Amino acid sequence: MKIIGVEKFGGPQALTVLDVPEPHAGPGEVRIRVHAAAVSPTDTVLRSGGQAPDTLQMPVIPGMDAAGVIDEAGPDSGWEVGEQVMAIALPLGEHRGAYAQYLVSPADSLARIPAGVDFAEASTLPMNGLTAVQTLEKLDLKPGQSLAVTGAAGTLGNYLVQLAKHSGLVVVADAAAKDRDLVSGLGPDYVVDRGNDFADHVRELFPDGVDALADAAVMNGKAVSAVRNDGGFATFRWWSEEPGRGIAVHPIAVREEYHSARKLETLRQLVEDGTLTLRVADRMPAEEAATAHARLEAGGVRGRLVLLF
């Protein structure tokens, strides 16, 4: 099968088209004929060698989000050949990444794609959607409490804002001037300027600080002062400093959601009822993965770049 893989870590050009033996579904598994794989910042970190263990087998196949059609259903999988599905993949795990013609997936790591959504759109949901769900679960806020979101214009930020509002939270989101309309359209209660003075803007609205902050922009210490004493701080790149003031730091690890089909099914329903908005920045042939990575790393992409297989 065709994959887009890395035989030696490096820049975007490290991604090459390779041919490897195709996998097959075993008991409790399905094989997905991948039609679309979303490109995310996590993929660029893996490609560059930023999170790969020494024991990782080459070639490395990036990609944590796939959408396609089941073409093999193993015994006891509960799925049927021909079903259109979206799945979360683990490039560091047994079944490898989503930049491939075929992806073997445990039966409990996928869901049907939302009605009225194509494969490219569906591929933008699993990893970031489950990350947002885990974030809100760990912060454990109650309706009426306040959440600040940095990086609100990004895909993870989009889902955080929309899911938080759906949960009854008061949401403060950041936005650059060019993204203000996009972020405002997500429905936050307040939009403040993006930048190093983000926390000051939040404190103007909430003098004691917000109950929690989801730091999708990875501002870390530059943002934590927006949180009240004894509040919560969700970190997506494992910020390890101690912020003090009783603030609880919650590391978010989406790999914990690999077998979260029920949550993925809930996300599917939220797309169908209009709660969540899926955004595709561009659809690109899989062979142009290096270009996609270069565009993503250059910044300014809104929505997900998607590779088509």
Coordinates of C-alpha atoms in Angstrom, one line a residue:
M1 CA 0.0 0.0 0.0
K2 CA 1.0 3.6 -0.5
I3 CA 2.0 5.6 2.6
I4 CA 3.4 9.0 3.3
G5 CA 6.2 8.3 5.7
V6 CA 9.5 9.3 7.2
E7 CA 12.6 7.2 7.0
K8 CA 14.8 9.9 8.6
F9 CA 13.4 12.7 10.8
G10 CA 13.7 16.2 9.5
G11 CA 11.8 19.1 7.8
P12 CA 8.7 18.8 5.6
Q13 CA 10.8 17.2 2.8
A14 CA 11.5 14.2 5.0
L15 CA 8.0 13.1 4.1
T16 CA 8.1 10.8 1.1
V17 CA 5.8 8.4 -0.8
L18 CA 6.6 4.8 0.2
D19 CA 5.2 1.4 -0.5
V20 CA 4.8 -1.1 2.4
P21 CA 2.9 -4.3 2.9
E22 CA -0.8 -3.7 3.5
P23 CA -2.2 -4.6 7.0
H24 CA -5.2 -6.7 7.6
A25 CA -7.9 -6.6 10.3
G26 CA -7.8 -9.1 13.1
P27 CA -10.4 -9.9 15.8
G28 CA -12.1 -6.9 17.2
E29 CA -10.6 -4.7 14.4
V30 CA -11.5 -3.2 11.1
R31 CA -9.4 -2.0 8.1
I32 CA -10.3 1.4 6.7
R33 CA -9.6 2.3 3.1
V34 CA -8.5 5.8 4.0
H35 CA -9.9 8.6 1.8
A36 CA -8.8 11.6 3.9
A37 CA -6.3 12.3 6.6
A38 CA -6.1 15.6 8.4
V39 CA -2.8 17.3 9.0
S40 CA -2.2 18.7 12.5
P41 CA 0.7 20.3 14.5
T42 CA 1.2 16.9 16.2
D43 CA 2.1 15.4 12.9
T44 CA 4.8 18.0 12.3
V45 CA 6.3 17.3 15.7
L46 CA 6.4 13.6 15.0
R47 CA 7.9 14.2 11.5
S48 CA 10.7 16.2 13.0
G49 CA 11.5 13.6 15.7
G50 CA 10.2 15.7 18.5
Q51 CA 8.2 13.0 20.2
A52 CA 9.4 9.7 18.8
P53 CA 10.9 7.0 21.1
D54 CA 14.1 5.3 20.1
T55 CA 12.3 2.1 19.7
L56 CA 10.0 3.4 17.0
Q57 CA 10.1 1.3 13.8
M58 CA 10.8 3.1 10.5
P59 CA 9.3 4.2 8.4
V60 CA 7.2 6.4 10.7
I61 CA 3.7 7.2 9.4
P62 CA 2.3 10.4 10.8
G63 CA -1.4 11.2 11.1
M64 CA -3.9 11.0 13.9
D65 CA -7.2 11.5 12.0
A66 CA -8.6 9.4 9.2
A67 CA -11.9 9.0 7.4
G68 CA -12.8 6.4 4.8
V69 CA -14.7 3.2 4.2
I70 CA -14.4 -0.1 6.1
D71 CA -13.1 -2.7 3.6
E72 CA -12.3 -5.5 6.1
A73 CA -14.2 -6.3 9.3
G74 CA -12.5 -8.7 11.7
P75 CA -14.4 -11.2 13.9
D76 CA -16.3 -9.5 16.7
S77 CA -15.7 -6.0 15.4
G78 CA -19.4 -5.1 15.3
W79 CA -18.8 -3.2 12.0
E80 CA -19.8 -4.0 8.4
V81 CA -17.8 -3.7 5.2
G82 CA -18.8 -0.5 3.4
E83 CA -19.6 1.7 6.4
Q84 CA -18.2 5.2 6.1
V85 CA -16.3 6.0 9.3
M86 CA -13.8 8.4 10.9
A87 CA -11.1 7.2 13.3
I88 CA -8.4 8.4 15.6
A89 CA -5.0 6.8 14.9
L90 CA -1.9 6.5 17.1
P91 CA 1.3 6.9 15.0
L92 CA 3.4 5.7 18.0
G93 CA 1.2 2.7 18.6
E94 CA 0.7 -0.7 17.0
H95 CA -1.6 0.4 14.2
R96 CA 0.5 3.4 13.2
G97 CA -0.6 6.6 11.5
A98 CA -3.3 7.8 9.2
Y99 CA -1.2 8.9 6.2
A100 CA -1.8 5.6 4.5
Q101 CA -4.1 3.9 2.0
Y102 CA -5.2 1.4 4.7
L103 CA -5.5 1.9 8.4
V104 CA -6.2 -1.0 10.8
S105 CA -8.3 0.3 13.7
P106 CA -9.7 -1.2 16.9
A107 CA -13.4 -1.3 16.7
D108 CA -13.8 1.1 19.6
S109 CA -11.7 3.9 18.1
L110 CA -14.0 5.0 15.3
A111 CA -17.5 6.2 14.6
R112 CA -19.7 6.8 11.5
I113 CA -19.0 10.1 9.8
P114 CA -21.7 12.8 10.4
A115 CA -24.6 12.9 7.9
G116 CA -24.0 15.5 5.2
V117 CA -20.3 15.6 5.8
D118 CA -17.6 14.4 3.3
F119 CA -14.5 12.4 4.2
A120 CA -12.2 15.5 4.3
E121 CA -14.5 17.3 6.7
A122 CA -15.0 14.2 8.9
S123 CA -11.2 13.7 9.1
T124 CA -10.8 17.0 11.0
L125 CA -12.9 15.9 14.0
P126 CA -11.5 12.8 15.8
M127 CA -8.2 14.0 17.4
N128 CA -9.0 17.6 18.1
G129 CA -12.6 16.8 19.0
L130 CA -11.6 14.2 21.6
T131 CA -8.8 16.5 22.9
A132 CA -11.5 19.2 23.6
V133 CA -13.8 16.7 25.3
Q134 CA -10.9 15.4 27.5
T135 CA -10.0 19.0 28.4
L136 CA -13.5 19.9 29.6
E137 CA -13.7 16.6 31.5
K138 CA -10.4 17.3 33.4
L139 CA -11.2 20.9 34.1
D140 CA -14.6 19.7 35.5
L141 CA -16.4 23.1 35.3
K142 CA -20.0 23.5 36.1
P143 CA -22.6 25.5 34.1
G144 CA -22.1 29.2 34.7
Q145 CA -18.4 28.9 35.5
S146 CA -15.9 30.7 33.3
L147 CA -13.3 29.3 30.8
A148 CA -10.7 31.2 28.8
V149 CA -9.4 29.7 25.6
T150 CA -6.2 30.8 23.9
G151 CA -5.7 29.8 20.3
A152 CA -9.4 30.0 19.7
A153 CA -9.0 30.5 15.9
G154 CA -7.3 27.1 15.5
T155 CA -9.2 23.8 15.1
L156 CA -8.8 22.7 18.7
G157 CA -9.8 26.2 19.9
N158 CA -12.9 26.1 17.7
Y159 CA -14.1 22.9 19.3
L160 CA -13.2 24.1 22.8
V161 CA -15.2 27.2 22.5
Q162 CA -18.2 25.5 20.9
L163 CA -18.3 22.6 23.4
A164 CA -17.8 24.9 26.3
K165 CA -20.8 27.0 25.3
H166 CA -22.8 23.8 24.7
S167 CA -21.9 22.8 28.3
G168 CA -23.2 26.1 29.7
L169 CA -19.9 27.8 30.4
V170 CA -19.1 31.5 30.2
V171 CA -16.3 31.6 27.5
V172 CA -13.6 34.2 26.9
A173 CA -11.8 33.6 23.6
D174 CA -8.8 35.3 22.0
A175 CA -8.5 36.4 18.4
A176 CA -6.2 38.4 16.2
A177 CA -7.9 41.2 14.3
K178 CA -8.0 39.1 11.1
D179 CA -9.7 36.2 13.0
R180 CA -12.2 38.2 15.0
D181 CA -15.2 37.4 12.9
L182 CA -14.3 33.7 12.8
V183 CA -13.9 33.5 16.5
S184 CA -17.0 35.6 17.3
G185 CA -19.0 33.2 15.1
L186 CA -18.2 30.3 17.4
G187 CA -20.4 32.0 20.1
P188 CA -18.1 33.0 23.0
D189 CA -19.4 35.5 25.5
Y190 CA -16.3 37.7 25.1
V191 CA -13.5 38.0 22.5
V192 CA -10.3 39.7 23.6
D193 CA -7.1 40.5 21.6
R194 CA -4.6 37.7 21.1
G195 CA -1.1 38.3 22.3
N196 CA 1.2 38.4 25.4
D197 CA -1.3 40.8 27.2
F198 CA -4.1 38.2 26.9
A199 CA -4.2 37.6 30.7
D200 CA -4.5 41.4 31.3
H201 CA -7.5 41.6 29.0
V202 CA -9.2 38.6 30.8
R203 CA -8.6 40.3 34.2
E204 CA -10.4 43.4 32.9
L205 CA -13.5 41.2 32.4
F206 CA -12.9 38.9 35.5
P207 CA -10.9 40.8 38.1
D208 CA -10.4 37.7 40.2
G209 CA -9.5 35.6 37.2
V210 CA -11.5 32.9 35.3
D211 CA -12.2 29.6 36.8
A212 CA -10.1 27.8 34.2
L213 CA -8.0 28.2 31.1
A214 CA -7.5 25.9 28.0
D215 CA -4.1 27.0 26.6
A216 CA -4.4 25.8 23.0
A217 CA -1.9 28.6 21.9
V218 CA 0.7 27.1 24.3
M219 CA 1.3 30.4 26.0
N220 CA 2.0 28.7 29.3
G221 CA 3.3 31.2 31.9
K222 CA 2.2 34.2 29.8
A223 CA -1.4 33.1 30.2
V224 CA -1.7 31.5 33.6
S225 CA -2.2 34.8 35.4
A226 CA -5.7 34.9 33.8
V227 CA -6.8 32.1 36.1
R228 CA -8.2 32.7 39.6
N229 CA -6.6 31.3 42.8
D230 CA -7.4 27.5 43.0
G231 CA -8.5 27.4 39.4
G232 CA -7.6 25.0 36.6
F233 CA -5.1 25.2 33.7
A234 CA -5.2 22.8 30.8
T235 CA -1.8 22.3 29.0
F236 CA -1.5 20.6 25.6
R237 CA 2.3 20.5 25.4
W238 CA 3.0 19.3 29.0
W239 CA 3.9 22.5 30.7
S240 CA 5.7 21.4 33.8
E241 CA 6.1 24.6 35.8
E242 CA 4.3 25.2 39.1
P243 CA 2.1 28.2 38.7
G244 CA 1.3 28.6 42.4
R245 CA -1.9 30.1 43.9
G246 CA -3.4 26.7 44.2
I247 CA -3.9 26.4 40.4
A248 CA -4.2 22.8 39.2
V249 CA -2.3 22.1 36.0
H250 CA -4.0 19.4 33.9
P251 CA -1.9 17.8 31.1
I252 CA -4.1 16.8 28.2
A253 CA -3.1 13.6 26.3
V254 CA -5.4 12.5 23.5
R255 CA -3.8 9.1 23.3
E256 CA -5.9 8.3 26.4
E257 CA -9.0 8.6 24.1
Y258 CA -7.9 5.9 21.6
H259 CA -10.7 3.6 22.7
S260 CA -13.3 6.4 23.1
A261 CA -15.8 5.5 20.4
R262 CA -18.7 6.6 22.5
K263 CA -17.3 10.1 22.9
L264 CA -16.5 10.1 19.1
E265 CA -20.1 9.1 18.5
T266 CA -21.3 12.0 20.7
L267 CA -19.1 14.4 18.7
R268 CA -20.7 13.0 15.5
Q269 CA -24.1 13.9 16.8
L270 CA -23.0 17.4 17.8
V271 CA -21.8 18.0 14.3
E272 CA -25.2 16.8 12.9
D273 CA -27.2 19.1 15.2
G274 CA -25.0 22.1 14.4
T275 CA -23.2 22.5 17.7
L276 CA -19.8 21.8 16.2
T277 CA -18.4 23.4 13.0
L278 CA -16.0 21.5 10.8
R279 CA -13.5 23.5 8.8
V280 CA -11.3 22.4 5.9
A281 CA -8.6 24.9 4.9
D282 CA -7.6 22.9 1.8
R283 CA -7.8 19.5 0.2
M284 CA -4.5 18.2 -1.2
P285 CA -3.3 15.0 -2.8
A286 CA -1.4 12.8 -0.4
E287 CA 1.7 13.2 -2.5
E288 CA 1.8 16.9 -1.5
A289 CA 2.1 16.1 2.2
A290 CA 5.5 18.0 2.4
T291 CA 3.8 21.1 1.1
A292 CA 1.0 20.7 3.6
H293 CA 3.4 20.5 6.5
A294 CA 5.3 23.5 5.2
R295 CA 2.1 25.6 5.0
L296 CA 1.0 24.5 8.4
E297 CA 4.4 25.4 10.0
A298 CA 4.4 28.8 8.3
G299 CA 1.3 29.7 10.3
G300 CA -2.0 31.4 9.5
V301 CA -3.9 28.2 8.4
R302 CA -7.5 28.3 9.6
G303 CA -9.2 24.9 9.5
R304 CA -7.4 21.7 8.7
L305 CA -5.3 20.9 5.6
V306 CA -6.4 17.5 4.5
L307 CA -4.5 14.9 2.5
L308 CA -6.6 12.8 0.0
F309 CA -5.8 9.2 -0.7

